[in-house]
């Protein structure tokens, strides 16, 4: 599918299956997959519809969706070896969505040979669409983005979903993230933050945003230094607006 067609698909699915449920979910519309991990009817319906359209365009393509992997992890295992795959996060920031908070996103990544070649982040309530194509940069609502300018902050500012042991003594400042990678990564690439730190490395959370970071000259890698792509796992994931800041953040939080 052409990039514009995929963008239109995300907006259409969000308009039909996600936004009508925003602020209108009943108790029967929300479940816990496991303690603290929510799923809603909007997550499930949106993923099914996105997968249906993508498979119709290319029968046999691998589709890896967050909700589908929960019930059948085989597609996640197959992702690093797939010639062509789509990775879906139908509602990234489900907890925010379920609570009527606007900070959630629909995310999609296209993967070929374990490498992300295109990525989309659509923030339906904020009406902001971020698109990255490998080798062609990143746009927001059609406007090309440039690498963020130096912030002038006295110490690098980062965000993390969960506290990092020892962060209070690190030579960086950490704030709590927004509960959605589809909100966090845009804040990073637009210069509101210098780095991000995560414990989980699920591809639906990070592949689209990772491509945006690297297209703008940044780095995303595990705390052991392995550059992130489909199939990479580790203890912590650090993303920064440039390689020097990545090293500063990594060393400050996890030692030399």
mmCIF file of C-alpha atoms in Angstrom:
data_model
loop_
_atom_site.group_PDB
_atom_site.id
_atom_site.type_symbol
_atom_site.label_atom_id
_atom_site.label_comp_id
_atom_site.label_asym_id
_atom_site.label_seq_id
_atom_site.Cartn_x
_atom_site.Cartn_y
_atom_site.Cartn_z
ATOM 1 C CA UNK A 1 0.000 0.000 0.000
ATOM 2 C CA UNK A 2 1.107 3.541 -0.682
ATOM 3 C CA UNK A 3 2.055 5.620 2.332
ATOM 4 C CA UNK A 4 -0.928 7.940 1.890
ATOM 5 C CA UNK A 5 -3.301 4.973 1.667
ATOM 6 C CA UNK A 6 -2.006 3.561 4.932
ATOM 7 C CA UNK A 7 -2.372 6.968 6.591
ATOM 8 C CA UNK A 8 -5.975 7.144 5.400
ATOM 9 C CA UNK A 9 -6.611 3.615 6.666
ATOM 10 C CA UNK A 10 -5.431 4.495 10.175
ATOM 11 C CA UNK A 11 -7.576 7.637 10.270
ATOM 12 C CA UNK A 12 -10.610 5.749 8.978
ATOM 13 C CA UNK A 13 -10.314 2.896 11.476
ATOM 14 C CA UNK A 14 -9.828 5.360 14.328
ATOM 15 C CA UNK A 15 -12.855 7.392 13.255
ATOM 16 C CA UNK A 16 -15.129 4.361 12.928
ATOM 17 C CA UNK A 17 -13.976 1.995 15.667
ATOM 18 C CA UNK A 18 -11.998 3.940 18.269
ATOM 19 C CA UNK A 19 -13.209 7.511 18.673
ATOM 20 C CA UNK A 20 -16.925 6.602 19.050
ATOM 21 C CA UNK A 21 -15.892 4.616 22.166
ATOM 22 C CA UNK A 22 -13.679 7.348 23.609
ATOM 23 C CA UNK A 23 -15.293 8.457 26.853
ATOM 24 C CA UNK A 24 -18.171 6.062 26.251
ATOM 25 C CA UNK A 25 -16.835 2.671 27.356
ATOM 26 C CA UNK A 26 -18.979 0.544 29.635
ATOM 27 C CA UNK A 27 -17.623 -1.844 32.217
ATOM 28 C CA UNK A 28 -18.181 -4.747 29.831
ATOM 29 C CA UNK A 29 -16.004 -3.014 27.212
ATOM 30 C CA UNK A 30 -12.808 -3.157 29.313
ATOM 31 C CA UNK A 31 -10.896 -6.247 30.437
ATOM 32 C CA UNK A 32 -7.604 -7.043 32.120
ATOM 33 C CA UNK A 33 -5.442 -9.365 30.038
ATOM 34 C CA UNK A 34 -3.269 -9.655 33.124
ATOM 35 C CA UNK A 35 -3.059 -7.485 36.241
ATOM 36 C CA UNK A 36 -2.652 -3.868 35.165
ATOM 37 C CA UNK A 37 -2.735 -4.630 31.426
ATOM 38 C CA UNK A 38 -6.015 -3.402 29.958
ATOM 39 C CA UNK A 39 -7.700 -4.168 26.642
ATOM 40 C CA UNK A 40 -10.905 -2.656 25.320
ATOM 41 C CA UNK A 41 -13.366 -3.515 22.601
ATOM 42 C CA UNK A 42 -11.843 -0.674 20.582
ATOM 43 C CA UNK A 43 -8.362 -2.275 20.712
ATOM 44 C CA UNK A 44 -9.692 -5.588 19.474
ATOM 45 C CA UNK A 45 -12.010 -4.283 16.776
ATOM 46 C CA UNK A 46 -9.434 -1.846 15.394
ATOM 47 C CA UNK A 47 -6.719 -4.513 15.221
ATOM 48 C CA UNK A 48 -9.016 -6.961 13.453
ATOM 49 C CA UNK A 49 -9.995 -4.354 10.865
ATOM 50 C CA UNK A 50 -6.444 -3.168 10.218
ATOM 51 C CA UNK A 51 -5.224 -6.751 9.850
ATOM 52 C CA UNK A 52 -8.089 -7.583 7.494
ATOM 53 C CA UNK A 53 -7.271 -4.722 5.133
ATOM 54 C CA UNK A 54 -3.511 -5.338 5.176
ATOM 55 C CA UNK A 55 -3.957 -9.041 4.441
ATOM 56 C CA UNK A 56 -6.433 -8.290 1.676
ATOM 57 C CA UNK A 57 -3.827 -6.098 -0.002
ATOM 58 C CA UNK A 58 -1.160 -8.805 0.275
ATOM 59 C CA UNK A 59 -2.410 -12.314 1.080
ATOM 60 C CA UNK A 60 0.112 -14.212 3.139
ATOM 61 C CA UNK A 61 1.840 -11.168 4.624
ATOM 62 C CA UNK A 62 2.697 -11.574 8.295
ATOM 63 C CA UNK A 63 0.593 -9.364 10.561
ATOM 64 C CA UNK A 64 1.710 -8.974 14.169
ATOM 65 C CA UNK A 65 -0.831 -7.276 16.408
ATOM 66 C CA UNK A 66 -0.537 -6.646 20.119
ATOM 67 C CA UNK A 67 -3.877 -8.240 20.919
ATOM 68 C CA UNK A 68 -3.373 -11.172 18.570
ATOM 69 C CA UNK A 69 0.009 -11.982 20.082
ATOM 70 C CA UNK A 70 -1.553 -12.162 23.539
ATOM 71 C CA UNK A 71 -3.641 -15.153 22.424
ATOM 72 C CA UNK A 72 -1.134 -16.615 19.915
ATOM 73 C CA UNK A 73 2.535 -15.607 20.269
ATOM 74 C CA UNK A 74 3.676 -17.474 17.145
ATOM 75 C CA UNK A 75 3.509 -14.363 14.947
ATOM 76 C CA UNK A 76 5.852 -12.514 17.314
ATOM 77 C CA UNK A 77 8.333 -15.371 17.074
ATOM 78 C CA UNK A 78 8.112 -15.239 13.280
ATOM 79 C CA UNK A 79 8.617 -11.462 12.972
ATOM 80 C CA UNK A 80 12.455 -11.306 12.929
ATOM 81 C CA UNK A 81 12.524 -13.879 10.100
ATOM 82 C CA UNK A 82 9.675 -12.544 7.960
ATOM 83 C CA UNK A 83 10.355 -11.202 4.496
ATOM 84 C CA UNK A 84 7.486 -8.729 4.897
ATOM 85 C CA UNK A 85 5.386 -7.920 7.957
ATOM 86 C CA UNK A 86 3.078 -5.319 9.457
ATOM 87 C CA UNK A 87 3.138 -4.605 13.196
ATOM 88 C CA UNK A 88 0.007 -3.080 14.742
ATOM 89 C CA UNK A 89 -0.669 -1.325 18.019
ATOM 90 C CA UNK A 90 -4.374 -0.520 17.624
ATOM 91 C CA UNK A 91 -4.668 1.694 20.715
ATOM 92 C CA UNK A 92 -1.325 2.534 22.263
ATOM 93 C CA UNK A 93 -2.070 3.985 25.683
ATOM 94 C CA UNK A 94 -5.128 1.867 26.408
ATOM 95 C CA UNK A 95 -5.225 2.949 30.039
ATOM 96 C CA UNK A 96 -5.421 6.599 29.004
ATOM 97 C CA UNK A 97 -8.067 5.778 26.408
ATOM 98 C CA UNK A 98 -10.153 3.812 28.908
ATOM 99 C CA UNK A 99 -10.016 6.723 31.360
ATOM 100 C CA UNK A 100 -11.085 9.282 28.765
ATOM 101 C CA UNK A 101 -7.637 10.860 28.486
ATOM 102 C CA UNK A 102 -6.564 12.037 25.012
ATOM 103 C CA UNK A 103 -2.985 10.756 25.128
ATOM 104 C CA UNK A 104 -3.270 7.598 23.020
ATOM 105 C CA UNK A 105 -2.345 6.688 19.455
ATOM 106 C CA UNK A 106 -2.759 4.182 16.649
ATOM 107 C CA UNK A 107 0.639 2.875 15.536
ATOM 108 C CA UNK A 108 1.760 0.794 12.592
ATOM 109 C CA UNK A 109 5.174 -0.319 11.348
ATOM 110 C CA UNK A 110 6.164 -2.047 8.129
ATOM 111 C CA UNK A 111 9.061 -4.484 8.499
ATOM 112 C CA UNK A 112 11.177 -6.149 5.804
ATOM 113 C CA UNK A 113 13.898 -8.567 6.841
ATOM 114 C CA UNK A 114 13.684 -7.484 10.505
ATOM 115 C CA UNK A 115 14.238 -3.827 9.568
ATOM 116 C CA UNK A 116 11.532 -1.196 9.825
ATOM 117 C CA UNK A 117 11.039 0.595 6.507
ATOM 118 C CA UNK A 118 7.949 2.699 7.289
ATOM 119 C CA UNK A 119 6.204 3.788 10.463
ATOM 120 C CA UNK A 120 3.029 5.675 11.380
ATOM 121 C CA UNK A 121 1.814 7.257 14.621
ATOM 122 C CA UNK A 122 -1.711 8.699 14.474
ATOM 123 C CA UNK A 123 -2.933 10.633 17.512
ATOM 124 C CA UNK A 124 -6.706 10.793 16.850
ATOM 125 C CA UNK A 125 -7.717 13.319 19.518
ATOM 126 C CA UNK A 126 -4.697 15.564 18.951
ATOM 127 C CA UNK A 127 -5.122 15.151 15.155
ATOM 128 C CA UNK A 128 -1.389 14.693 14.598
ATOM 129 C CA UNK A 129 -0.018 12.179 12.113
ATOM 130 C CA UNK A 130 3.665 11.278 12.172
ATOM 131 C CA UNK A 131 5.042 9.257 9.264
ATOM 132 C CA UNK A 132 8.564 7.947 8.717
ATOM 133 C CA UNK A 133 10.054 6.272 5.653
ATOM 134 C CA UNK A 134 13.536 4.805 5.798
ATOM 135 C CA UNK A 135 15.894 7.143 4.005
ATOM 136 C CA UNK A 136 13.208 9.779 3.469
ATOM 137 C CA UNK A 137 12.812 11.354 6.905
ATOM 138 C CA UNK A 138 9.806 12.082 9.073
ATOM 139 C CA UNK A 139 6.751 14.279 8.615
ATOM 140 C CA UNK A 140 4.089 15.593 10.961
ATOM 141 C CA UNK A 141 0.796 16.314 9.208
ATOM 142 C CA UNK A 142 2.744 16.426 5.964
ATOM 143 C CA UNK A 143 5.418 18.872 7.127
ATOM 144 C CA UNK A 144 8.993 17.518 7.181
ATOM 145 C CA UNK A 145 10.624 17.465 10.602
ATOM 146 C CA UNK A 146 14.243 18.363 11.233
ATOM 147 C CA UNK A 147 16.486 17.098 14.036
ATOM 148 C CA UNK A 148 15.708 18.953 17.249
ATOM 149 C CA UNK A 149 17.966 21.863 18.070
ATOM 150 C CA UNK A 150 20.113 21.791 21.188
ATOM 151 C CA UNK A 151 17.771 22.354 24.105
ATOM 152 C CA UNK A 152 20.093 24.401 26.285
ATOM 153 C CA UNK A 153 18.984 22.360 29.316
ATOM 154 C CA UNK A 154 21.570 22.203 32.085
ATOM 155 C CA UNK A 155 21.160 18.416 32.285
ATOM 156 C CA UNK A 156 19.503 16.081 29.766
ATOM 157 C CA UNK A 157 15.779 15.571 30.310
ATOM 158 C CA UNK A 158 14.277 12.136 29.812
ATOM 159 C CA UNK A 159 11.081 10.247 30.456
ATOM 160 C CA UNK A 160 10.417 6.719 31.666
ATOM 161 C CA UNK A 161 7.186 4.851 32.278
ATOM 162 C CA UNK A 162 8.564 3.206 35.428
ATOM 163 C CA UNK A 163 11.167 4.500 37.881
ATOM 164 C CA UNK A 164 14.779 3.593 37.141
ATOM 165 C CA UNK A 165 16.728 2.368 40.197
ATOM 166 C CA UNK A 166 19.174 5.057 41.227
ATOM 167 C CA UNK A 167 17.726 7.739 38.971
ATOM 168 C CA UNK A 168 17.674 10.269 41.792
ATOM 169 C CA UNK A 169 21.476 10.206 41.841
ATOM 170 C CA UNK A 170 22.004 10.227 38.068
ATOM 171 C CA UNK A 171 23.384 13.220 36.185
ATOM 172 C CA UNK A 172 20.165 13.461 34.166
ATOM 173 C CA UNK A 173 16.603 14.395 35.003
ATOM 174 C CA UNK A 174 13.761 11.900 34.571
ATOM 175 C CA UNK A 175 10.025 12.552 34.502
ATOM 176 C CA UNK A 176 7.250 10.001 34.173
ATOM 177 C CA UNK A 177 6.212 9.379 30.582
ATOM 178 C CA UNK A 178 2.723 9.866 29.180
ATOM 179 C CA UNK A 179 1.641 6.223 29.255
ATOM 180 C CA UNK A 180 1.785 5.868 25.481
ATOM 181 C CA UNK A 181 4.790 5.386 23.237
ATOM 182 C CA UNK A 182 2.699 7.060 20.545
ATOM 183 C CA UNK A 183 2.840 10.225 22.645
ATOM 184 C CA UNK A 184 6.366 9.786 24.039
ATOM 185 C CA UNK A 185 8.226 9.371 20.743
ATOM 186 C CA UNK A 186 6.746 12.486 19.109
ATOM 187 C CA UNK A 187 7.729 14.506 22.185
ATOM 188 C CA UNK A 188 11.266 13.172 21.796
ATOM 189 C CA UNK A 189 11.658 13.863 18.078
ATOM 190 C CA UNK A 190 10.186 17.355 18.458
ATOM 191 C CA UNK A 191 12.677 18.276 21.174
ATOM 192 C CA UNK A 192 10.543 18.304 24.322
ATOM 193 C CA UNK A 193 12.757 15.524 25.668
ATOM 194 C CA UNK A 194 16.359 14.447 25.169
ATOM 195 C CA UNK A 195 15.847 10.733 25.760
ATOM 196 C CA UNK A 196 13.388 7.972 26.645
ATOM 197 C CA UNK A 197 13.932 4.859 28.749
ATOM 198 C CA UNK A 198 11.759 1.727 28.706
ATOM 199 C CA UNK A 199 11.805 -1.686 30.301
ATOM 200 C CA UNK A 200 9.686 -3.467 27.673
ATOM 201 C CA UNK A 201 10.753 -3.888 24.050
ATOM 202 C CA UNK A 202 7.582 -5.103 22.343
ATOM 203 C CA UNK A 203 7.791 -4.272 18.624
ATOM 204 C CA UNK A 204 4.321 -2.711 18.440
ATOM 205 C CA UNK A 205 5.387 -0.178 21.066
ATOM 206 C CA UNK A 206 8.705 0.858 19.538
ATOM 207 C CA UNK A 207 9.277 0.045 15.856
ATOM 208 C CA UNK A 208 7.451 3.057 14.401
ATOM 209 C CA UNK A 209 8.935 5.516 16.888
ATOM 210 C CA UNK A 210 12.399 3.984 16.581
ATOM 211 C CA UNK A 211 12.440 4.625 12.843
ATOM 212 C CA UNK A 212 11.449 8.237 13.450
ATOM 213 C CA UNK A 213 14.261 8.673 15.950
ATOM 214 C CA UNK A 214 16.936 7.203 13.689
ATOM 215 C CA UNK A 215 15.694 9.058 10.610
ATOM 216 C CA UNK A 216 16.291 12.297 12.517
ATOM 217 C CA UNK A 217 19.807 11.311 13.521
ATOM 218 C CA UNK A 218 19.098 9.793 16.932
ATOM 219 C CA UNK A 219 19.888 6.405 18.385
ATOM 220 C CA UNK A 220 17.791 3.675 19.996
ATOM 221 C CA UNK A 221 19.526 0.707 21.596
ATOM 222 C CA UNK A 222 19.478 -1.554 24.615
ATOM 223 C CA UNK A 223 21.453 -0.516 27.646
ATOM 224 C CA UNK A 224 24.040 -3.110 26.524
ATOM 225 C CA UNK A 225 24.468 -1.216 23.252
ATOM 226 C CA UNK A 226 22.554 -3.445 20.802
ATOM 227 C CA UNK A 227 20.815 -1.255 18.222
ATOM 228 C CA UNK A 228 17.081 -1.870 18.311
ATOM 229 C CA UNK A 229 15.133 -3.633 15.562
ATOM 230 C CA UNK A 230 12.582 -6.429 15.350
ATOM 231 C CA UNK A 231 13.749 -9.350 17.459
ATOM 232 C CA UNK A 232 16.145 -7.439 19.719
ATOM 233 C CA UNK A 233 15.582 -7.996 23.422
ATOM 234 C CA UNK A 234 17.403 -6.761 26.490
ATOM 235 C CA UNK A 235 17.048 -5.353 29.981
ATOM 236 C CA UNK A 236 16.358 -1.697 29.135
ATOM 237 C CA UNK A 237 15.788 0.317 25.974
ATOM 238 C CA UNK A 238 17.200 3.836 25.629
ATOM 239 C CA UNK A 239 16.307 6.231 22.825
ATOM 240 C CA UNK A 240 17.862 9.658 22.375
ATOM 241 C CA UNK A 241 17.868 12.519 19.915
ATOM 242 C CA UNK A 242 21.524 11.970 19.030
ATOM 243 C CA UNK A 243 24.172 9.317 19.746
ATOM 244 C CA UNK A 244 26.093 11.496 22.184
ATOM 245 C CA UNK A 245 22.989 12.088 24.297
ATOM 246 C CA UNK A 246 22.223 8.364 24.110
ATOM 247 C CA UNK A 247 25.618 7.620 25.645
ATOM 248 C CA UNK A 248 25.207 10.285 28.320
ATOM 249 C CA UNK A 249 21.776 8.962 29.309
ATOM 250 C CA UNK A 250 22.847 5.340 29.226
ATOM 251 C CA UNK A 251 25.952 5.942 31.359
ATOM 252 C CA UNK A 252 24.118 8.175 33.830
ATOM 253 C CA UNK A 253 21.348 5.650 34.415
ATOM 254 C CA UNK A 254 23.144 2.313 34.078
ATOM 255 C CA UNK A 255 26.845 2.963 34.701
ATOM 256 C CA UNK A 256 29.892 3.154 32.454
#
